[in-house]
Coordinates of C-alpha atoms and ligand atoms in Angstrom, one line a residue:
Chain N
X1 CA -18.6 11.6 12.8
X2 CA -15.4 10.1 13.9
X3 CA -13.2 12.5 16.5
X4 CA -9.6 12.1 17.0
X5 CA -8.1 9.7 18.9
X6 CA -5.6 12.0 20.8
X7 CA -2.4 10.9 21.9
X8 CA 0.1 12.0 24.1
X9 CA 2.0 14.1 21.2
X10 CA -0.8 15.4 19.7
X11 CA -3.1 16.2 23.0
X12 CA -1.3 20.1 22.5
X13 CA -3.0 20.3 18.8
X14 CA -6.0 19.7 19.7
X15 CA -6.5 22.1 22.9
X16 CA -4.6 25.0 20.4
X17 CA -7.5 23.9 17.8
X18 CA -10.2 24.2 20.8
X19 CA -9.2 27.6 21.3
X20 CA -9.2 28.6 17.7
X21 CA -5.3 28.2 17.3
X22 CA -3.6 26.6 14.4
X23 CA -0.5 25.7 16.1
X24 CA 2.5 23.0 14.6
X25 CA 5.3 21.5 16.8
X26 CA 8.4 22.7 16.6
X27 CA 11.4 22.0 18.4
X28 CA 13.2 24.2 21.2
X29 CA 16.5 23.8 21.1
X30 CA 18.5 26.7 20.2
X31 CA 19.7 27.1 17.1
X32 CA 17.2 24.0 15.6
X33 CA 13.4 25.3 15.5
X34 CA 12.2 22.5 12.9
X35 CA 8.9 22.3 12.5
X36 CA 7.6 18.5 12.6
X37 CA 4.5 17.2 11.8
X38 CA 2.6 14.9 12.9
X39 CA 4.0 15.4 16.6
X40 CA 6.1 13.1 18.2
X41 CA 8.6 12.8 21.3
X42 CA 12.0 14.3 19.9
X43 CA 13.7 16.1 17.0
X44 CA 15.0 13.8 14.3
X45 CA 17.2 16.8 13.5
X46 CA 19.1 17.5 16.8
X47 CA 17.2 14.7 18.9
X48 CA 16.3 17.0 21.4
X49 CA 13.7 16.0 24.1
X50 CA 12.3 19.9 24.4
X51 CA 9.5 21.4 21.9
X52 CA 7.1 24.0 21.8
X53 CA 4.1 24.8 20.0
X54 CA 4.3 27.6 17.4
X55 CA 1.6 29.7 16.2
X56 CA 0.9 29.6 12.5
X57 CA -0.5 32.4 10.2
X58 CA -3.0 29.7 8.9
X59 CA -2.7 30.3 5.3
X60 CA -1.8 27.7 2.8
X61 CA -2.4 26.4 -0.6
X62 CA -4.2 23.1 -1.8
X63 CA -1.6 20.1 -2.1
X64 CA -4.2 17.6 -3.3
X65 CA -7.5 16.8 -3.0
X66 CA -10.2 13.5 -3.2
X67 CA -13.6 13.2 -3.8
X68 CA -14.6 10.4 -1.2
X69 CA -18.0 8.1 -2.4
X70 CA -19.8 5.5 -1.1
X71 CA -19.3 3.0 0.5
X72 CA -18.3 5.0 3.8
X73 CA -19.4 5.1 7.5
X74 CA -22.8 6.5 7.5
X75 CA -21.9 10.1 8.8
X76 CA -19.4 10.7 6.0
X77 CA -22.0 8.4 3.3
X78 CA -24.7 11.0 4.5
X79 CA -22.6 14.2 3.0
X80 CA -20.9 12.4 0.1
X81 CA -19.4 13.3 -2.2
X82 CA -17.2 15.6 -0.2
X83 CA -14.1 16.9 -0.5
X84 CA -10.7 16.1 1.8
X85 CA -7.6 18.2 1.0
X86 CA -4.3 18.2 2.0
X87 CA -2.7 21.3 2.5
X88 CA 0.5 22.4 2.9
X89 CA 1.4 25.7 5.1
X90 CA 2.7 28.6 3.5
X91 CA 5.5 28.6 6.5
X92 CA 6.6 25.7 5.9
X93 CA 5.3 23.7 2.9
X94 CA 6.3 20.6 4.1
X95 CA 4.1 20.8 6.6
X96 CA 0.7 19.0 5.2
X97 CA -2.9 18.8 7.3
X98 CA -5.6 16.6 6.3
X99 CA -8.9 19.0 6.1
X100 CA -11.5 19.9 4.2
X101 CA -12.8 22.7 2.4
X102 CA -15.5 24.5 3.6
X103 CA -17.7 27.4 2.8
X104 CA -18.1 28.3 6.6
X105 CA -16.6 27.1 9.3
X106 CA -19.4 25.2 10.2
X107 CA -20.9 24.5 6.5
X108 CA -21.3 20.5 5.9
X109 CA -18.3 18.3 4.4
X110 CA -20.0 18.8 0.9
X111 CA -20.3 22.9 1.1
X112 CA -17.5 23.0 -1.8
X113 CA -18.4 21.2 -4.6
X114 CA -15.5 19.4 -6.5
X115 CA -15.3 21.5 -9.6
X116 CA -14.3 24.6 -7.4
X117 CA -11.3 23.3 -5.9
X118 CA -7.9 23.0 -7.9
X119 CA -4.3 22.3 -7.0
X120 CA -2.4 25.1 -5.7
X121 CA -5.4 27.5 -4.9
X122 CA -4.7 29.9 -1.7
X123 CA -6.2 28.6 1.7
X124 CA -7.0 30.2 5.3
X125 CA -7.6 28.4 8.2
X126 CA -11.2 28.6 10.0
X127 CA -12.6 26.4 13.4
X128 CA -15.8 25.3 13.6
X129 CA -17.5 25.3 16.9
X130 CA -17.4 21.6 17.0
X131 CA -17.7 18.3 15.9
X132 CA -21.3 16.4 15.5
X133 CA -25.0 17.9 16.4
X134 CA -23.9 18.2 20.3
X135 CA -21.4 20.8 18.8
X136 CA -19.0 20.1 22.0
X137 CA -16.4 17.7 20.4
X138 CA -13.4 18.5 19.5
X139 CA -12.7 21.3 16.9
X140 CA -11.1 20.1 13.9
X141 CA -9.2 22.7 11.4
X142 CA -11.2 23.3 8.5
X143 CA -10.3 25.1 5.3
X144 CA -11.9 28.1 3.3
X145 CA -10.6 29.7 0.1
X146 CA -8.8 33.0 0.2
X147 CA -10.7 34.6 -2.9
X148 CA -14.0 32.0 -3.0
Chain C
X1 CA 26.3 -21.2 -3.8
X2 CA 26.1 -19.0 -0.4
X3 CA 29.2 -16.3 -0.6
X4 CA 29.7 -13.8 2.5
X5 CA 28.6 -10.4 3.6
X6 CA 26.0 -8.8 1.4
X7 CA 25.9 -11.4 -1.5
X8 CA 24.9 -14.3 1.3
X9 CA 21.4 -14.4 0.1
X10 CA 21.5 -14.3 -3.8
X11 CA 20.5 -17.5 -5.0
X12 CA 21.4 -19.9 -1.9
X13 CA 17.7 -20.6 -1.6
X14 CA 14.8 -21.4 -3.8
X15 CA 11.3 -21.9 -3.7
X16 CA 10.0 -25.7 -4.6
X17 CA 6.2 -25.3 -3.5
X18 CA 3.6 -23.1 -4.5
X19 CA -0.1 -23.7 -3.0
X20 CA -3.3 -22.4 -3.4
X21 CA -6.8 -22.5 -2.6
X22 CA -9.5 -21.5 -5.1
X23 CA -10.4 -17.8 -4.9
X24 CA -14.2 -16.4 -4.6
X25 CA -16.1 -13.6 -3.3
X26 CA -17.4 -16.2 -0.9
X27 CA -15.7 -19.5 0.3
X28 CA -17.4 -21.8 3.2
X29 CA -13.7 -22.4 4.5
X30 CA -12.7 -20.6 8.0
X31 CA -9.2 -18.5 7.7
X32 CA -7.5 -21.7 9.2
X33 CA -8.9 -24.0 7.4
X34 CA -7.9 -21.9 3.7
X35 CA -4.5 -22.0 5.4
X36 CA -4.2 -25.3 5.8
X37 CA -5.6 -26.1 2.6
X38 CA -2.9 -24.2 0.9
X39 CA 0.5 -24.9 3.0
X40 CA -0.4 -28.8 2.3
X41 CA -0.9 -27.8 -1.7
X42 CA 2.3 -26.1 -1.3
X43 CA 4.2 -29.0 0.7
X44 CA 2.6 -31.5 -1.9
X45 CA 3.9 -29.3 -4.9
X46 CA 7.5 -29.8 -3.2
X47 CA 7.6 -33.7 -2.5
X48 CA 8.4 -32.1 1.4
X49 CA 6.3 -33.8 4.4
X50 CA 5.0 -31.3 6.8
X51 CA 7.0 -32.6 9.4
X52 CA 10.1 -31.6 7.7
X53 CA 9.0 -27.9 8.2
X54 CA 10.8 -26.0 10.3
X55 CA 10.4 -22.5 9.9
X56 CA 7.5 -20.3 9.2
X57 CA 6.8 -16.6 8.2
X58 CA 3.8 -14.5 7.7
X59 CA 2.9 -11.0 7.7
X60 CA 0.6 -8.8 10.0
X61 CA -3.2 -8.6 9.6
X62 CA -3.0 -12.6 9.2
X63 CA -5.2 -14.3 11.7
X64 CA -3.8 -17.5 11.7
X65 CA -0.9 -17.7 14.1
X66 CA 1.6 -20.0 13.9
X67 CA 0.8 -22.0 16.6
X68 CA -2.3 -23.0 15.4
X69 CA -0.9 -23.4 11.7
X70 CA 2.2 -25.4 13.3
X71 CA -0.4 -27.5 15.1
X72 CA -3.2 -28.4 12.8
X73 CA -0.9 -29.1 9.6
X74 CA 1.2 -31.3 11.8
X75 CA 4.8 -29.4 11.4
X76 CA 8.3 -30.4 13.3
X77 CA 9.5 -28.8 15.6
X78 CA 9.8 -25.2 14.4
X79 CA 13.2 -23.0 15.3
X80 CA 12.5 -19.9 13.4
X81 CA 8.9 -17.3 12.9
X82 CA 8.5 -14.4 11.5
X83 CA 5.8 -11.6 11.6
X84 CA 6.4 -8.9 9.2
X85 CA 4.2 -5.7 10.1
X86 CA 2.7 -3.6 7.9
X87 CA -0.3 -5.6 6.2
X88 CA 0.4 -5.7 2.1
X89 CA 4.3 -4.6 2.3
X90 CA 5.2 -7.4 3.7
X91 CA 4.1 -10.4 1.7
X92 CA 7.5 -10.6 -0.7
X93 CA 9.3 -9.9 3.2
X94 CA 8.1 -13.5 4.1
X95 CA 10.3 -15.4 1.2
X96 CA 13.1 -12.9 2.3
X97 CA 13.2 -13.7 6.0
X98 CA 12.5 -17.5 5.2
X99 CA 15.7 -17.5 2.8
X100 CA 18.0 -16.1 5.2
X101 CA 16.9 -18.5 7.8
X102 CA 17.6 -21.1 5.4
X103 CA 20.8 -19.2 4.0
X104 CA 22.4 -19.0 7.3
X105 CA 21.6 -22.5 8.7
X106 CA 18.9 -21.3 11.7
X107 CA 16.5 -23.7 9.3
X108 CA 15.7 -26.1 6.7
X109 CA 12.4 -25.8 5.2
X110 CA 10.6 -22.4 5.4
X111 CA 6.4 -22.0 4.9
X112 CA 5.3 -18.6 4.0
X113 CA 1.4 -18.4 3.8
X114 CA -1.6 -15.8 3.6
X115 CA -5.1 -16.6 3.8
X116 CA -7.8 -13.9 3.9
X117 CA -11.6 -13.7 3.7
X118 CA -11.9 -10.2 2.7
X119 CA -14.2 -11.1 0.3
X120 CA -16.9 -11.9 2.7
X121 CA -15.6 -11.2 6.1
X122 CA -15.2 -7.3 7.8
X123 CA -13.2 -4.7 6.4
X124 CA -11.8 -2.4 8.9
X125 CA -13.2 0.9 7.4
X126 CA -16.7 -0.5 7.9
X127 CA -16.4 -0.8 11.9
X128 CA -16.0 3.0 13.4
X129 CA -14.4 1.4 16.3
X130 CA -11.5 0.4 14.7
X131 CA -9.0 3.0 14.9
X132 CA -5.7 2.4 12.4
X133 CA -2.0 3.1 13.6
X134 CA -1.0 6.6 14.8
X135 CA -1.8 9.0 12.0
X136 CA -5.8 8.6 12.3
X137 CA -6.1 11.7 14.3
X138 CA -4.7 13.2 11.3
X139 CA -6.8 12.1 9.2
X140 CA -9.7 10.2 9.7
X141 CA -12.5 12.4 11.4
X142 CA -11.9 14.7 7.8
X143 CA -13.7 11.8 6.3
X144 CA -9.8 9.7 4.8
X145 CA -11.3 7.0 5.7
X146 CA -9.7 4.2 3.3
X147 CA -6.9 2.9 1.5
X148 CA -8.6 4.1 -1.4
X149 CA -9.2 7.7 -0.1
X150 CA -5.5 7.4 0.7
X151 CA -4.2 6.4 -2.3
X152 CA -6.4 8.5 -4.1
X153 CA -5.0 11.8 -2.7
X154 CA -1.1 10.6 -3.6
X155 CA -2.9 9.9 -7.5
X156 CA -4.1 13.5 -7.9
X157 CA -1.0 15.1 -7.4
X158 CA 0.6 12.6 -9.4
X159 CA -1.2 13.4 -11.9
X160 CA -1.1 16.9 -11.6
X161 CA 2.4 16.8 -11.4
X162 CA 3.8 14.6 -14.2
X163 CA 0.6 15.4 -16.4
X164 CA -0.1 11.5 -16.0
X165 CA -3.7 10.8 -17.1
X166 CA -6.2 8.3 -16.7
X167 CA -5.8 6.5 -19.8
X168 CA -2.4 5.7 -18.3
X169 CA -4.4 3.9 -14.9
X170 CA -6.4 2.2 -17.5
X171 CA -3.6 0.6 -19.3
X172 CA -2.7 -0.9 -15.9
X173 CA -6.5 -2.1 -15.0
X174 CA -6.7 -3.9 -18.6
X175 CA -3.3 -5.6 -18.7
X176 CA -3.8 -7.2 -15.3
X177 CA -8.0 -7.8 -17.1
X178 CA -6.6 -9.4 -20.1
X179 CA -4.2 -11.8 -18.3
X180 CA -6.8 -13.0 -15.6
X181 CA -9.1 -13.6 -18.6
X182 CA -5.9 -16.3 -19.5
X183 CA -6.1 -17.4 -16.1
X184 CA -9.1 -19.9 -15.4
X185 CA -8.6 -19.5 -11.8
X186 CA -8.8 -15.7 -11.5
X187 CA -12.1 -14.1 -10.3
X188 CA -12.4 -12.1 -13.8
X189 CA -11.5 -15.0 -15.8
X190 CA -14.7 -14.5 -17.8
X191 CA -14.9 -11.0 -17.0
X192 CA -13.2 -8.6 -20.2
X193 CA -12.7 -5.2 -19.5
X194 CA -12.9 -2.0 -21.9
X195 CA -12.1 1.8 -21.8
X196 CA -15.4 2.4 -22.2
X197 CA -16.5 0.6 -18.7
X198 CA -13.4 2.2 -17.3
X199 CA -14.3 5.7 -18.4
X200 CA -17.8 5.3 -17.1
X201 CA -17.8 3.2 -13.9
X202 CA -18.3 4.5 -10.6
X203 CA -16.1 6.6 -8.5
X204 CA -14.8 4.8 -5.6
X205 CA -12.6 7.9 -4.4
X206 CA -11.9 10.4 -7.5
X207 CA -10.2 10.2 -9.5
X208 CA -10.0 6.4 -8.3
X209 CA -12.9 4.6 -9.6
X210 CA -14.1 1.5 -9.7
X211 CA -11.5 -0.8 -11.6
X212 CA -8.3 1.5 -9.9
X213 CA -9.7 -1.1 -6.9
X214 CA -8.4 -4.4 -6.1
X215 CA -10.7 -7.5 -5.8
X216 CA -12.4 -8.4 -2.1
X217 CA -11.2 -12.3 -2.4
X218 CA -11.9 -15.1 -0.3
X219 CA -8.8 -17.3 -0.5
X220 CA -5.4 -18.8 0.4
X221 CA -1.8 -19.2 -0.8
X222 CA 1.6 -20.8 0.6
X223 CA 5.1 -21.7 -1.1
X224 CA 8.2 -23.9 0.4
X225 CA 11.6 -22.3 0.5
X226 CA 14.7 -24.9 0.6
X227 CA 18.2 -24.3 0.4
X228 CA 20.1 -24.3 -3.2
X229 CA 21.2 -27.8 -2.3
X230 CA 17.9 -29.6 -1.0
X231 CA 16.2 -28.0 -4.0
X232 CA 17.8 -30.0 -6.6
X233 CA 16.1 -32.8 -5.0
X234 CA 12.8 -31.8 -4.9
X235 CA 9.6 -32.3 -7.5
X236 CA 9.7 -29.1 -9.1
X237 CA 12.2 -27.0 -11.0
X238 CA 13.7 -25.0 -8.2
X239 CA 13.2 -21.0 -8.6
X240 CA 16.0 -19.1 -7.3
X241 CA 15.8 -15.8 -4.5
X242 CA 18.4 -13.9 -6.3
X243 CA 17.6 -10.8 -4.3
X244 CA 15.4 -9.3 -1.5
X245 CA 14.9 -6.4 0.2
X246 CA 12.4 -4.7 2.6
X247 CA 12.0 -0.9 2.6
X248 CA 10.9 1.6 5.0
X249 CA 12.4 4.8 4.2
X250 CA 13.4 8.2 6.2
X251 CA 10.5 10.0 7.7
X252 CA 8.0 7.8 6.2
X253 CA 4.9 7.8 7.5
X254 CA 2.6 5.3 6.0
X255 CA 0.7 5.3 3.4
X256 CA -0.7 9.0 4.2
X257 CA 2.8 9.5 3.6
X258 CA 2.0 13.6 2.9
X259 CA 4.3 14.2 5.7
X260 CA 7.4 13.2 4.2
X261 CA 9.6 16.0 2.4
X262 CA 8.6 14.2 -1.1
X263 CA 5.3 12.3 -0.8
X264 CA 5.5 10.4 -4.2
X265 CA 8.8 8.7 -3.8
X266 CA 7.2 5.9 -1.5
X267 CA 9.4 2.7 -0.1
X268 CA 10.1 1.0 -3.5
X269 CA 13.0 3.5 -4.0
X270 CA 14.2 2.3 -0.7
X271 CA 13.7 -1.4 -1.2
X272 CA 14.8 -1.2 -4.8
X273 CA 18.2 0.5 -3.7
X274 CA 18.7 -2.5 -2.1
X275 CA 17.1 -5.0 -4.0
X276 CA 19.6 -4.1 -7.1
X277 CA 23.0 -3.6 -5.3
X278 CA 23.1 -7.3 -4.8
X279 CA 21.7 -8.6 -7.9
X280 CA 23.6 -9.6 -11.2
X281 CA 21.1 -8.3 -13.6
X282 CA 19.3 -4.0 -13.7
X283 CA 15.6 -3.4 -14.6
X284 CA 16.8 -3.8 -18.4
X285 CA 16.5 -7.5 -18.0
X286 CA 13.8 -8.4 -16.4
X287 CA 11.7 -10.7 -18.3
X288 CA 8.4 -10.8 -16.3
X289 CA 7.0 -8.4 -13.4
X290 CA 4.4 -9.1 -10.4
X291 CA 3.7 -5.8 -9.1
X292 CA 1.6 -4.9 -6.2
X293 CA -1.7 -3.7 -7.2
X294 CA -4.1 -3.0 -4.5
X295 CA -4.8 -0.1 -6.8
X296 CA -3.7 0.6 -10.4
X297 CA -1.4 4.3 -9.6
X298 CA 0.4 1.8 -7.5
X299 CA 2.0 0.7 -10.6
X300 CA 3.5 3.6 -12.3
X301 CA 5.0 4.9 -8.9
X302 CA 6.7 1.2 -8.5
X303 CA 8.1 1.2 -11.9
X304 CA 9.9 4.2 -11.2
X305 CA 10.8 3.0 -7.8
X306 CA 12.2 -0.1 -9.4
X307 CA 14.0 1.6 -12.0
X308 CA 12.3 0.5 -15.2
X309 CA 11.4 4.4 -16.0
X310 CA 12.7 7.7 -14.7
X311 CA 10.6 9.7 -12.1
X312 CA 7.3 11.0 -13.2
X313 CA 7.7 8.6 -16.2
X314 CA 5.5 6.0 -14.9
X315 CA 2.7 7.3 -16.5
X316 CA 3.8 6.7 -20.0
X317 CA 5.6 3.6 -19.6
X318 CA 2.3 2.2 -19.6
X319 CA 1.6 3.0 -23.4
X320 CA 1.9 0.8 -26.4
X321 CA 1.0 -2.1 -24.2
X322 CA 4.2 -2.1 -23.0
X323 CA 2.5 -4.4 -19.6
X324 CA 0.8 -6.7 -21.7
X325 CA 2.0 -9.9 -22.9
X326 CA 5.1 -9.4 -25.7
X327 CA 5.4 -5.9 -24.3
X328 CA 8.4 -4.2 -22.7
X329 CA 7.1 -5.6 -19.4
X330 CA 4.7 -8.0 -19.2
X331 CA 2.8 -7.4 -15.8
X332 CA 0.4 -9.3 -13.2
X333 CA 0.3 -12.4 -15.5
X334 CA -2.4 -14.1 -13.4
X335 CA -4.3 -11.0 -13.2
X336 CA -3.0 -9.7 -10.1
X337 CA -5.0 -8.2 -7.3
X338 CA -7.0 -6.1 -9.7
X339 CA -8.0 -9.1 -11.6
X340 CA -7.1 -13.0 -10.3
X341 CA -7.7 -12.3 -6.4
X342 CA -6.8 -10.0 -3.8
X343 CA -5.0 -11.7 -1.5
X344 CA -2.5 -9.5 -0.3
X345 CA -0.2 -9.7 -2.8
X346 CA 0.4 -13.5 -2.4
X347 CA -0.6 -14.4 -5.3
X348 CA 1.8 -12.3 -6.8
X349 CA 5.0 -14.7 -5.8
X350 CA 3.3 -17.5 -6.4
X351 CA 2.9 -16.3 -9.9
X352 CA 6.6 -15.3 -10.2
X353 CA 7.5 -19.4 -9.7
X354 CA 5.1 -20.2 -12.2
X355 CA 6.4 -18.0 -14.7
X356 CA 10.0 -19.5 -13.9
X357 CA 9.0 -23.2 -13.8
X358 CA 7.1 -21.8 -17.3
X359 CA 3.9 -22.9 -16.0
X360 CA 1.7 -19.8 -15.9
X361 CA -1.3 -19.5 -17.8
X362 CA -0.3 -16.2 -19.7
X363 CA 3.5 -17.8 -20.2
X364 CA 6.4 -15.2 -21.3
X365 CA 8.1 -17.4 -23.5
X366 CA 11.5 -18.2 -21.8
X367 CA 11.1 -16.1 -18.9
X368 CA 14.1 -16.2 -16.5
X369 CA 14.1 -13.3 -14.5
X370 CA 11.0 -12.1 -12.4
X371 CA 10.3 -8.8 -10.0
X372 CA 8.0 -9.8 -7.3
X373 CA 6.6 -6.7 -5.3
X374 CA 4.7 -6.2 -1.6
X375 CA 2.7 -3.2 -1.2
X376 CA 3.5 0.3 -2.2
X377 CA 2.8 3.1 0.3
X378 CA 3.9 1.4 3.1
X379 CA 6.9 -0.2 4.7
X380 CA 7.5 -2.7 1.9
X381 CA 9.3 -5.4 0.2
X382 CA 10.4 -6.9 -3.1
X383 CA 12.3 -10.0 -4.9
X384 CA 13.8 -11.0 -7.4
X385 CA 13.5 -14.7 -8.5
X386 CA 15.6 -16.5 -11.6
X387 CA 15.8 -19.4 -12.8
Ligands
ZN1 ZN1 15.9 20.0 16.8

């Protein structure tokens, strides 16, 4: 399975995400607190330098979703079809995170099978221990309905 | 021709060459050698000898540089290059940045080429070392892995949203069909389409299938732009840059543009701003469009970035053949990357001067006005051409 390619800006996501955390970047000037997504070195609001990393509730609600087939790299060809969906936070619904949904947060990309997810249908947030068989890579965010 | 300010551009250059190299999954021609093939075609279409060249423009994910282009085709000495980034938005950029070299005297006679072997050569997906600009973190290890996974995700909500259906992506798939089966050098030339084999092909990415996917083409285009002046000299009937524009608009971000405040209003509305404040004519009255179609939802999102429908109209614009031939808007005459060759939207100019010069294969009768478009979904570009 591929694992992110951290950068600088987004080094802080994924040690939140290792610890279980959904956390989105917002920034720290007083009196601005956007929210930006995907991280980057200043506000485009106030175009201040400072930012911190807020906690989210990590609920949300189904944006759009795909149903990936062949031809793909052979980890992803091996559990195709399989959903990705996009989600948007239910703090801040511009805020959108590629994921998938799950049944588990370790279930297999194609635990969810594409009839069952829809456009608009409540989210939470769950971490699975890992990515690959080694189970010590990175922990991606992964998705599970609210009422399954 | 050439006024000031923000009207410097329209018509003060045309193009007088168009080039091309046959188009096939497979062709036993390097990249460079395609490239060559094609700038000479284009140079020989013009009456222009390659020393005469000057200036040259391409756009990114092109492997022949300029130097060895400049080189091997035996050019002058050259006082003006241009890279445009961003892969498939940048192919109408080329004739944009050519025309204003020409426009404002830093050049003479302008090359804009592609040549691609993506019919048989690697495809970045395919190589899991290949990591693709910033965003990947965010998306690829969840298994977005292509264009078409992209794409696709933008489709579904558009079609949730607008109650768009797939009928209307069929209408696109069989217009750009039924014009490459006009077209004897298109890749489906032979090849008609149905609903039927639409309905029932394979998912490449639901609910993209197979036919929502551009062609993997071998193959190589070029065109000549001249000023105004130097074009009333040459071979062909000259085809006028009215208007150009590039696009890349506030907090995009690529074509996983999910980010952005309002995902589905991608660059064209940006380009298209521009493109139409300096032109004399509106969407109304143009005769003949070449729109980028690496895939077919591509289409309805750019005719409501261009103006030719309302938002969330795109949809059914397409009905009633309104994008075939003697429709509202006749589209992709050659076929287009669906249907004649995917060769990163090249094609699609080259097209545009044919219609103009009243040459193409699927002629609209008197056509005077064209749209030419680069790549939706990312940083793009767009022209318009007149006779
Ligand atoms: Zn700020």
């Amino acid at each position: 399975m591929l694992t992110p390619v951290v950068d600088d800006d987004g080094a802080p996501f994924w040690e939140y995400a290792a610890r279980g955390e959904l956390r989105v970047q917002a920034c720290a000037e007083p009196g601005c607190g956007e929210l930006r997504f995907p991280p980057r070195p200043c506000c485009p609001h106030c175009h201040s330098f400072d930012s911190e990393w807020r906690r989210m509730s990590g609920r949300g609600r189904i944006w759009s979703y795909v149903i990936p087939h062949p031809p793909l790299l052979p980890d992803y060809a091996a559990q195709a079809p399989y959903n990705v969906v996009v989600v948007e936070l239910a703090e801040a619904r511009r805020i959108r995170l590629v994921g998938n949904l799950v049944s588990g947060p370790d279930a297999p990309l194609n635990s969810v099978a594409g009839e069952r997810i829809r456009i608009g249908a409540r989210v939470q947030v769950v971490f699975g221990t890992g990515v690959g068989d080694g189970r010590d890579g990175p922990r991606l965010p992964r998705w599970v309905l609210e009422r399954p | 021709m050439a006024g000031t300010g923000a009207a410097g551009l329209k018509d003060a250059t045309a193009v007088v060459g168009i080039g091309q190299t046959p188009f096939a999954k497979q062709l036993p021609d390097s990249e460079k050698t395609l490239a060559c093939r094609a700038i000479l075609a284009a140079l020989d279409d013009a009456g222009i000898s390659p020393a005469e060249v000057d200036a040259l423009a391409s756009y990114t994910m092109e492997e022949t540089d300029e130097v060895e282009v400049a080189k091997a085709v035996g050019f002058g000495d050259l006082s003006f290059f241009s890279k445009v980034g961003f892969g498939g938005g940048g192919s109408c950029a080329t004739v944009a940045h050519l025309a204003s070299a020409v426009a404002t005297g830093q050049a003479t006679v302008g090359v804009a080429w592609r040549s691609r072997k993506r019919g048989s050569g690697p495809r970045p997906w395919k190589n899991t070392a290949v990591q693709l600009p910033t965003p990947a973190q965010w998306t690829r290890p969840f298994g977005l892995l292509r264009p078409a996974d992209e794409i696709a995700m933008l489709t579904r909500r558009y079609l949730h949203e607008y109650g768009a259906t797939r009928d209307h992506l069929f209408n696109v798939a069989l217009a750009c069909r039924n014009r490459a089966n006009q077209n004897p050098a298109a890749m489906m030339y032979e090849r008609p389409l149905t609903r039927d084999m639409y309905m029932t092909s394979r998912w490449i990415s639901e609910p993209l299938c197979l036919f929502d996917n551009c062609l993997e083409t071998d193959g190589a285009l070029a065109c000549v732009i001249v000023s105004a002046e130097r074009a009333r000299d040459c071979r062909q009937r000259p085809v006028y840059v009215h208007s150009a524009a590039q696009g890349l608009p506030a907090q995009h971000h690529g074509m996983v543009n999910y980010w952005n405040d309002d995902p589905l209003t991608g660059p064209a509305w940006t380009a298209a701003r521009h493109l139409w404040k300096q032109a004399d004519f509106t969407p109304e009255d143009v005769d003949v469009a070449q729109i980028y179609d690496a895939f077919t939802p591509l289409i309805p999102l750019s005719l409501e970035g261009y103006g030719f429908c309302g938002r969330g109209e795109g949809g059914a614009f397409t009905e009633g053949g309104a994008l075939e031939i003697g429709g509202r808007l006749p589209l992709n005459t050659s076929g287009g990357g669906l249907s004649e060759a995917y060769v990163h939207g090249f094609n699609l100019i080259n097209e545009g001067v044919k219609q103009l010069r009243g040459t193409s294969t699927a002629q609209v009768p008197g056509a005077a006005t064209c749209l030419v478009t680069a790549g939706e979904g990312v940083p793009t570009s767009a022209l318009l051409l007149r006779t």
